[in-house]
XYZ file of C-alpha atoms in Angstrom:
516
model
C 20.036 100.774 17.962
C 23.744 99.793 17.436
C 23.942 98.075 21.089
C 20.930 96.406 20.105
C 22.061 95.303 16.881
C 25.252 94.301 18.136
C 23.662 92.378 20.716
C 21.238 90.349 18.764
C 24.802 89.401 16.474
C 26.606 88.718 19.781
C 23.658 86.265 20.784
C 23.695 84.434 17.737
C 27.407 84.087 18.104
C 27.164 82.969 21.888
C 24.768 80.407 20.096
C 27.817 79.171 18.018
C 30.359 79.396 20.662
C 27.918 77.378 22.989
C 28.246 74.455 20.147
C 31.917 74.871 19.669
C 32.376 74.274 23.409
C 30.556 70.961 23.521
C 32.589 69.675 20.925
C 36.086 70.667 22.544
C 34.605 69.739 26.280
C 35.233 73.231 27.603
C 32.838 75.499 29.531
C 31.009 77.742 27.395
C 31.673 81.261 29.355
C 34.939 80.389 28.345
C 34.541 80.994 24.417
C 32.230 83.856 25.953
C 34.770 85.482 27.654
C 37.146 85.639 24.354
C 34.270 86.853 22.626
C 34.282 89.662 25.098
C 37.508 90.844 24.661
C 37.385 90.745 21.231
C 34.373 93.250 21.393
C 36.691 95.604 22.952
C 38.414 95.803 19.553
C 35.422 96.409 17.420
C 35.811 99.406 15.634
C 32.873 101.724 16.067
C 31.332 99.721 19.346
C 29.485 102.106 21.407
C 30.431 103.160 25.006
C 27.581 102.595 27.415
C 27.185 103.282 31.408
C 24.886 101.248 33.563
C 23.157 102.079 36.764
C 24.823 100.181 39.392
C 21.753 99.096 41.070
C 20.138 98.136 37.938
C 23.063 96.025 37.351
C 22.996 93.971 40.191
C 19.346 93.315 40.455
C 19.184 92.863 36.384
C 21.687 90.230 36.332
C 22.499 88.960 39.709
C 18.918 88.010 41.037
C 17.391 85.882 38.552
C 20.832 83.696 37.837
C 21.291 83.312 41.781
C 17.761 82.413 42.042
C 17.803 79.898 39.262
C 21.183 78.417 41.085
C 19.401 78.529 44.374
C 16.458 76.458 43.075
C 18.262 73.529 42.394
C 20.142 73.546 45.459
C 20.175 70.603 47.563
C 19.758 71.419 51.562
C 20.480 67.874 52.666
C 23.869 68.254 50.370
C 24.468 71.844 52.402
C 23.771 70.100 55.824
C 25.991 67.055 55.021
C 29.238 69.105 53.426
C 28.765 72.149 55.908
C 32.127 72.256 57.319
C 33.388 72.103 53.882
C 31.055 74.695 52.768
C 31.801 77.112 55.599
C 35.437 76.803 54.762
C 34.774 77.614 51.209
C 31.967 80.101 51.220
C 33.526 82.048 54.401
C 37.286 81.170 55.183
C 38.062 81.340 51.328
C 36.305 84.013 50.379
C 38.003 86.087 53.751
C 41.243 84.749 52.751
C 41.244 85.826 49.344
C 39.842 89.430 49.808
C 42.686 89.908 52.471
C 45.601 88.893 50.025
C 44.473 90.538 46.972
C 43.440 93.602 48.980
C 46.851 93.774 50.199
C 48.387 93.383 46.818
C 46.159 96.355 45.740
C 46.954 98.511 48.696
C 50.895 97.854 48.044
C 51.184 97.713 44.295
C 48.346 99.767 42.956
C 48.457 102.447 45.928
C 44.466 101.875 46.201
C 42.946 102.929 49.393
C 42.748 100.368 51.876
C 38.572 100.185 51.539
C 38.860 100.364 47.724
C 41.441 97.205 47.998
C 38.900 95.258 49.912
C 36.625 96.082 47.416
C 38.600 94.574 44.853
C 39.287 91.751 46.788
C 35.507 91.134 47.370
C 34.808 91.275 43.852
C 37.199 88.649 43.176
C 37.180 86.253 45.570
C 33.666 84.287 44.538
C 34.179 81.602 42.381
C 30.894 80.558 40.045
C 30.464 76.995 39.367
C 28.838 77.592 36.245
C 31.701 77.208 34.178
C 33.069 73.994 35.456
C 29.874 72.313 36.160
C 29.326 71.599 32.636
C 33.101 69.646 32.316
C 32.333 67.838 35.895
C 29.520 66.317 34.490
C 30.305 64.618 31.618
C 33.533 62.663 34.120
C 31.196 61.628 36.635
C 33.384 62.939 39.388
C 32.424 62.420 42.977
C 29.510 63.746 43.844
C 30.810 65.293 47.183
C 33.155 67.544 44.970
C 30.156 68.647 43.023
C 27.933 69.251 45.669
C 30.564 71.149 47.573
C 31.158 73.415 44.378
C 27.552 74.265 43.671
C 27.223 75.177 47.472
C 29.672 77.144 47.330
C 29.011 79.386 44.321
C 25.659 79.929 45.922
C 26.919 80.984 49.449
C 29.944 82.472 48.699
C 28.271 85.519 46.706
C 26.401 86.477 49.936
C 29.806 86.939 51.932
C 31.731 88.431 49.117
C 28.922 91.304 48.533
C 28.216 91.966 52.255
C 32.006 92.706 52.497
C 31.830 94.345 48.876
C 29.137 96.545 50.046
C 30.967 97.642 53.448
C 33.857 98.315 51.449
C 31.990 100.690 49.133
C 30.737 102.459 51.640
C 33.499 102.846 53.759
C 35.673 104.075 50.269
C 33.087 106.814 49.946
C 32.478 107.897 53.279
C 33.464 106.762 57.055
C 31.440 103.989 58.720
C 31.796 103.216 62.177
C 32.534 99.614 63.065
C 30.424 99.679 66.453
C 27.392 100.368 64.729
C 28.074 98.295 61.573
C 28.172 95.006 63.014
C 24.612 95.323 64.902
C 23.382 96.256 61.670
C 24.929 93.367 59.674
C 23.103 90.711 62.216
C 20.221 92.171 61.993
C 20.572 92.301 58.473
C 21.067 88.820 58.069
C 18.154 87.475 60.501
C 16.067 90.187 58.374
C 17.136 88.731 55.258
C 16.192 85.456 56.332
C 13.094 85.888 57.670
C 11.816 88.161 54.730
C 13.300 85.164 52.217
C 10.705 82.803 53.675
C 7.796 85.068 54.147
C 7.775 86.595 50.810
C 7.924 82.872 49.176
C 5.385 81.912 51.380
C 3.235 84.589 49.747
C 4.421 83.787 45.909
C 3.551 80.459 46.206
C -0.208 81.728 47.114
C 0.248 83.959 43.968
C 1.555 81.411 41.688
C -0.960 78.370 42.649
C -3.573 80.663 41.257
C -2.132 80.885 38.001
C -2.965 78.557 35.440
C -1.559 80.327 32.579
C 2.277 78.903 31.491
C 3.312 82.209 30.087
C 1.442 84.632 32.866
C 3.252 82.292 35.631
C 6.626 82.468 34.335
C 6.178 86.359 34.139
C 5.081 86.541 37.650
C 8.035 84.632 38.586
C 10.154 86.848 37.196
C 8.657 90.095 38.281
C 8.469 88.144 41.776
C 12.298 87.442 41.414
C 13.010 91.339 40.777
C 10.826 92.739 43.519
C 12.020 90.732 46.393
C 15.754 91.498 45.247
C 14.614 95.631 44.951
C 12.338 95.177 48.379
C 15.320 93.513 50.185
C 17.541 96.388 48.984
C 15.276 99.318 50.040
C 14.946 97.695 53.531
C 18.551 97.938 54.309
C 18.390 93.790 53.863
C 21.047 91.563 52.152
C 19.312 90.965 48.894
C 21.463 88.191 48.011
C 20.684 86.207 51.317
C 16.980 87.072 50.982
C 16.652 85.757 47.240
C 18.476 82.392 48.117
C 15.723 81.690 51.046
C 13.094 82.787 48.964
C 14.326 80.477 46.116
C 14.676 77.428 48.424
C 11.726 78.052 49.923
C 9.544 78.183 46.794
C 11.546 74.836 45.311
C 10.391 72.907 48.535
C 6.753 73.203 47.840
C 6.358 74.681 44.256
C 7.001 71.520 41.951
C 4.150 69.390 43.571
C 1.466 72.516 42.974
C 2.807 73.702 39.277
C 1.182 71.699 35.997
C 3.582 69.918 33.957
C 3.036 72.155 31.333
C 3.927 75.415 33.358
C 6.955 73.521 35.043
C 8.425 72.203 31.485
C 7.514 76.305 29.932
C 9.236 77.596 33.027
C 12.349 75.606 33.144
C 12.894 76.321 29.703
C 12.426 79.823 30.172
C 14.743 80.267 33.095
C 17.626 78.194 31.445
C 17.349 80.894 28.026
C 17.213 83.854 30.492
C 20.387 83.047 32.327
C 22.298 81.976 28.970
C 21.306 85.747 27.567
C 22.503 87.784 31.033
C 25.431 85.581 30.360
C 26.187 86.793 27.205
C 24.888 90.461 27.854
C 27.528 90.502 30.904
C 30.261 89.381 28.758
C 29.056 92.301 26.189
C 29.425 94.969 28.816
C 32.611 93.557 29.921
C 33.980 94.050 26.329
C 32.476 97.779 26.134
C 33.582 98.605 29.615
C 37.140 97.106 29.075
C 37.512 99.525 25.501
C 36.515 102.951 27.562
C 38.801 101.918 30.156
C 41.810 101.129 28.185
C 40.987 104.559 26.191
C 41.076 106.399 29.602
C 44.659 104.607 30.190
C 47.625 105.757 28.111
C 51.410 105.264 27.992
C 52.930 103.996 31.465
C 49.909 103.817 32.925
C 48.410 101.631 30.597
C 51.245 99.422 31.045
C 51.019 99.435 34.981
C 47.469 98.544 35.024
C 48.203 95.464 32.658
C 50.833 94.335 35.277
C 48.553 94.818 38.154
C 45.446 92.917 36.975
C 47.971 89.950 35.905
C 49.048 90.198 39.233
C 45.697 89.880 40.843
C 44.890 87.235 38.801
C 47.851 84.952 39.714
C 47.356 85.759 43.579
C 43.786 84.629 43.069
C 44.605 81.409 41.672
C 47.141 80.508 43.728
C 45.217 81.931 47.369
C 42.291 79.160 46.499
C 44.879 76.548 45.721
C 46.740 77.400 48.963
C 43.718 77.605 51.168
C 42.012 74.644 49.729
C 45.156 72.348 50.257
C 45.939 73.664 53.493
C 42.750 73.166 54.962
C 42.245 69.579 53.379
C 45.910 69.078 55.106
C 44.621 69.733 58.442
C 41.676 68.048 58.249
C 43.695 64.885 57.510
C 45.983 65.578 60.348
C 43.236 65.630 63.004
C 41.503 62.835 61.271
C 44.555 60.308 62.274
C 42.952 59.980 65.810
C 39.412 59.253 64.568
C 38.307 55.664 63.604
C 38.626 53.993 60.018
C 35.008 54.017 59.087
C 35.056 58.031 59.456
C 38.429 58.098 57.740
C 36.736 56.961 54.357
C 35.002 60.171 54.055
C 37.752 62.354 54.077
C 38.473 64.966 51.287
C 41.493 63.840 49.443
C 44.202 65.795 47.628
C 43.117 65.237 44.318
C 39.850 66.455 45.333
C 41.199 69.893 46.669
C 43.307 70.216 43.571
C 40.104 69.815 41.640
C 38.305 72.008 43.974
C 40.986 74.667 43.949
C 40.969 74.565 40.289
C 37.363 74.853 39.848
C 37.779 78.645 41.117
C 36.630 80.205 37.746
C 35.131 83.398 37.923
C 32.073 84.327 36.108
C 28.733 86.834 36.075
C 28.922 88.119 39.796
C 32.595 89.114 39.752
C 31.800 90.689 36.174
C 28.202 93.042 37.179
C 29.817 93.747 40.679
C 33.111 95.569 39.194
C 30.703 97.073 36.416
C 28.259 98.058 39.624
C 31.165 100.132 41.132
C 30.360 104.196 41.368
C 31.397 106.402 38.770
C 33.156 108.309 41.351
C 35.002 105.369 43.179
C 38.591 105.593 43.687
C 40.693 103.586 41.433
C 37.599 102.442 39.550
C 39.393 101.983 36.348
C 42.313 99.608 37.435
C 39.955 97.571 39.884
C 37.691 96.838 36.882
C 40.191 96.037 34.665
C 41.901 93.963 37.274
C 38.369 92.003 37.525
C 38.111 91.786 33.828
C 41.313 89.962 33.810
C 40.766 87.640 36.509
C 37.417 86.572 35.284
C 39.042 86.125 31.634
C 41.938 84.290 33.157
C 40.466 81.823 35.024
C 37.784 80.824 32.572
C 40.614 80.680 29.627
C 43.482 79.041 31.724
C 41.573 77.243 34.364
C 38.253 76.223 32.361
C 40.054 75.380 29.236
C 42.721 72.810 31.151
C 40.057 71.514 33.426
C 39.290 68.709 30.825
C 43.396 67.387 30.590
C 43.415 67.849 34.647
C 40.265 65.105 35.228
C 42.131 63.049 32.911
C 45.589 63.331 34.885
C 43.654 62.917 38.372
C 41.662 59.857 37.013
C 38.903 59.539 39.590
C 36.477 56.554 39.751
C 33.106 57.197 37.908
C 30.766 58.040 40.812
C 27.257 56.841 40.526
C 25.466 58.265 43.348
C 23.152 60.125 41.752
C 22.389 57.318 39.258
C 21.510 54.666 42.372
C 19.650 57.376 43.834
C 17.538 57.692 40.630
C 17.072 53.826 40.004
C 16.116 53.384 43.885
C 13.499 56.774 43.603
C 12.038 54.842 40.648
C 11.460 51.687 41.938
C 9.467 53.299 44.687
C 7.224 55.855 42.455
C 6.401 52.643 39.994
C 5.704 50.803 42.918
C 3.219 53.489 43.910
C 1.572 53.564 40.929
C 1.024 49.840 40.436
C -0.567 50.183 44.204
C -2.833 52.542 42.994
C -3.810 50.955 39.634
C -4.259 47.313 41.637
C -8.129 47.906 42.263
C -8.737 48.788 38.529
C -9.895 45.657 36.163
C -10.094 47.407 32.728
C -7.922 46.566 29.938
C -6.873 50.083 29.755
C -5.901 49.591 33.675
C -3.999 46.220 32.354
C -1.673 47.962 29.463
C -0.789 50.767 32.067
C 0.163 48.083 34.726
C 1.800 46.347 32.173
C 3.991 49.524 31.312
C 4.680 50.193 35.089
C 6.083 46.759 35.604
C 8.334 46.626 32.625
C 9.798 50.460 33.676
C 10.142 48.855 37.800
C 11.773 45.635 36.153
C 14.304 48.126 34.393
C 14.725 50.188 37.790
C 15.257 47.129 40.256
C 18.455 46.132 37.760
C 20.458 49.556 37.078
C 23.405 47.652 36.437
C 21.411 46.259 32.956
C 21.568 49.884 31.412
C 21.488 48.290 27.902
C 17.950 47.283 28.882
C 16.996 50.690 29.770
C 18.325 51.907 26.778
C 16.312 49.644 24.710
C 12.994 50.328 26.212
C 13.857 53.846 25.887
C 14.842 53.475 22.718
C 11.866 51.494 21.577
C 9.227 54.063 23.000
C 11.255 57.089 20.990
C 11.461 55.142 17.405
C 7.558 54.717 17.803
C 7.281 58.540 18.862
C 9.172 59.383 15.850
C 6.678 57.251 13.654
C 3.652 59.224 15.531
C 5.331 62.696 14.684
C 5.963 61.431 11.061
C 2.405 60.604 10.879
C 0.907 63.767 12.452
C 3.033 65.793 9.844
C 1.072 63.990 6.783
C -2.211 65.149 8.485
C -1.184 68.116 8.554
C 0.670 68.606 5.246
C -2.823 66.799 3.423
C -4.979 69.228 5.053
C -6.839 66.451 7.266
C -6.054 68.384 10.341
C -5.640 72.073 11.114
C -3.136 73.541 13.095
C -5.059 73.925 16.403
C -5.566 70.317 16.338
C -2.143 69.806 15.539
C -0.341 71.989 17.858
C -2.786 69.692 20.639
C -1.712 66.571 19.742
C 2.092 67.702 19.063
C 2.051 68.457 22.662
C 1.223 64.995 23.854
C 3.404 63.339 22.213
C 6.526 65.905 23.347
C 5.259 64.803 26.813
C 5.832 61.173 25.847
C 9.168 62.043 24.430
C 9.892 64.049 27.862
C 8.741 60.577 30.082
C 10.992 58.231 27.475
C 13.943 60.561 27.291
C 14.826 62.625 30.574
C 18.116 63.738 28.747
C 15.954 65.129 26.004
C 17.886 63.396 23.301
C 16.801 61.182 20.646
C 18.604 57.990 19.750
C 17.528 56.580 16.263
C 16.722 53.049 16.190
C 18.140 51.721 13.156
C 15.858 48.357 11.564
C-alpha cells in the first residue's frame, strides 16, 4: 500500500514537473531523473525487487512499440549508412570501451563488464526530441536520432543477453553465432506474421476501449511469445509495430484512432515515471549494501563510466563524420551538399542521453549477477548524468550551433494538403446540392491556403476563426445542459462532434483565442 500511495504522489509530481520542463524548455525526463534520485532519500520508502523478465516486458515492450509505430521507413532507408554507424558501430564501440573500464577499474569479470557496456550503450531520443522540436533542426538529424533510438536497443540487448548468459554459465561461440542468425531471421518473420494477424483482429473490433485493451494485450503477448521461442523480442516488436503502422490507420475509425493515441501517450508517460521510481528505490537499497570505502569506490567508478560514455559517443560520431567528409572530397559537388557537418555531429553526439531502456535493463539484472550493485549504480549514474548534464545544456548548445530553421516537414505537409484537398474537391464535383456547394467552398479555401504555405498568417487566421466559432459552440452547449434543455447523453454526443471539429481546425490541439 505504501508503494501504491508513493506512486500516486509521484505521478502527480511528474505532471507538475512536465509543466515545469515546458516552461524551462528542457526534457521532462531530466526532471524525472532528479525526482527519482530524491526518492532514495525519502524516509520509510519501501524496498522492492522486480522480476527481471517482467521488468523487460512491462516497460520495454509498449515503449518500443510506440516508438516503432511512428518510425519512417523512408527515413530508415535514406539514412541507412548513418544509422548503421550509430545503431551498430556506436553501440559496439561504447560497449567495448566501458567493458575495458569495468574490467580494469572495478575488477568485474569480462562478461559482466560487457553487460555493463551494453546496458549504458543505447541512447534514448525521447529526451532530446522535445527540445529539438522547438528549434526546427535539420530533418536529417532528428530522423537519424529517432531511427538510432529504435535500432540501437536491439543491438545493445542482443549483446546484453549474450553477456549475461556467459556471466552465469559458459557458452560456446560456435553454437552462439548460428543461434543469433536464426533468431534474427525468425524474429523478422514472426514480427511480420504476428502484425498481420493482429490487423485481422483489430479490424473486427469497433469499441475504442476494447480495441485499446487488445492492442496492449497483443503487445505484451508478442514480447512474451518471442521470448519463449528464443527469438529477439526487440526485433519482433519493432517489425510487428511497423507492420501494423503501414495498414492500421486506414482500417481504424477516427474515434478509435484518437482514443488509442491518447491512451498510448499516457501509458508511455506513466511507464517512464514508474521506471524512475524504481531507480530511486533500487539506488536506496544499493547504497544501503555499500558502506565505507566500498561506497566511495562505487561512486568513483560510476562517475568514470558516465564520463567514458559521453566521451566515447562524441569521439565516435565526430570520427565517422570526418572520415565520410574526407572520402567525399573525390565526389561531385551535388553529393557533397548532403554530407553530415561537424555541427550536426556535435549535436548528435550530445544527444546521447540514456533513458528508460538503460534503467530497466539494469534493474532486470539477476540478483546473483556478479558485480550487480556497482553495475546498477553506474547505470543509474549514466542515466542521471546524461539527462541532467546533456539534457539541460541542449538548448544553449542549439543556440550556439545556430542551425537554419528546417522546413522539410512543413513543406511536405503543405504539399500533401493540396493533394488531399484536390481529391475532396474532385469527388464533390458531381454534387449540386447547397450542402455540397458549402463543403466545396470550405475545401477550396483550405486548398488556397495550402498552395501558399509561405503565407502562414492566412492559415492562422482561418484556423483561429474556426476555433473562435467552436468556442462559442461550446459555450452554447454548456448553457443548454445547465438550463436543463438537454441531458448528458445528448450533451456528450454533441461534445464529441465539436471535438472532431476542433481537431480538424487545430492539428496542434491548442486554442488561440480571437480578440474582437
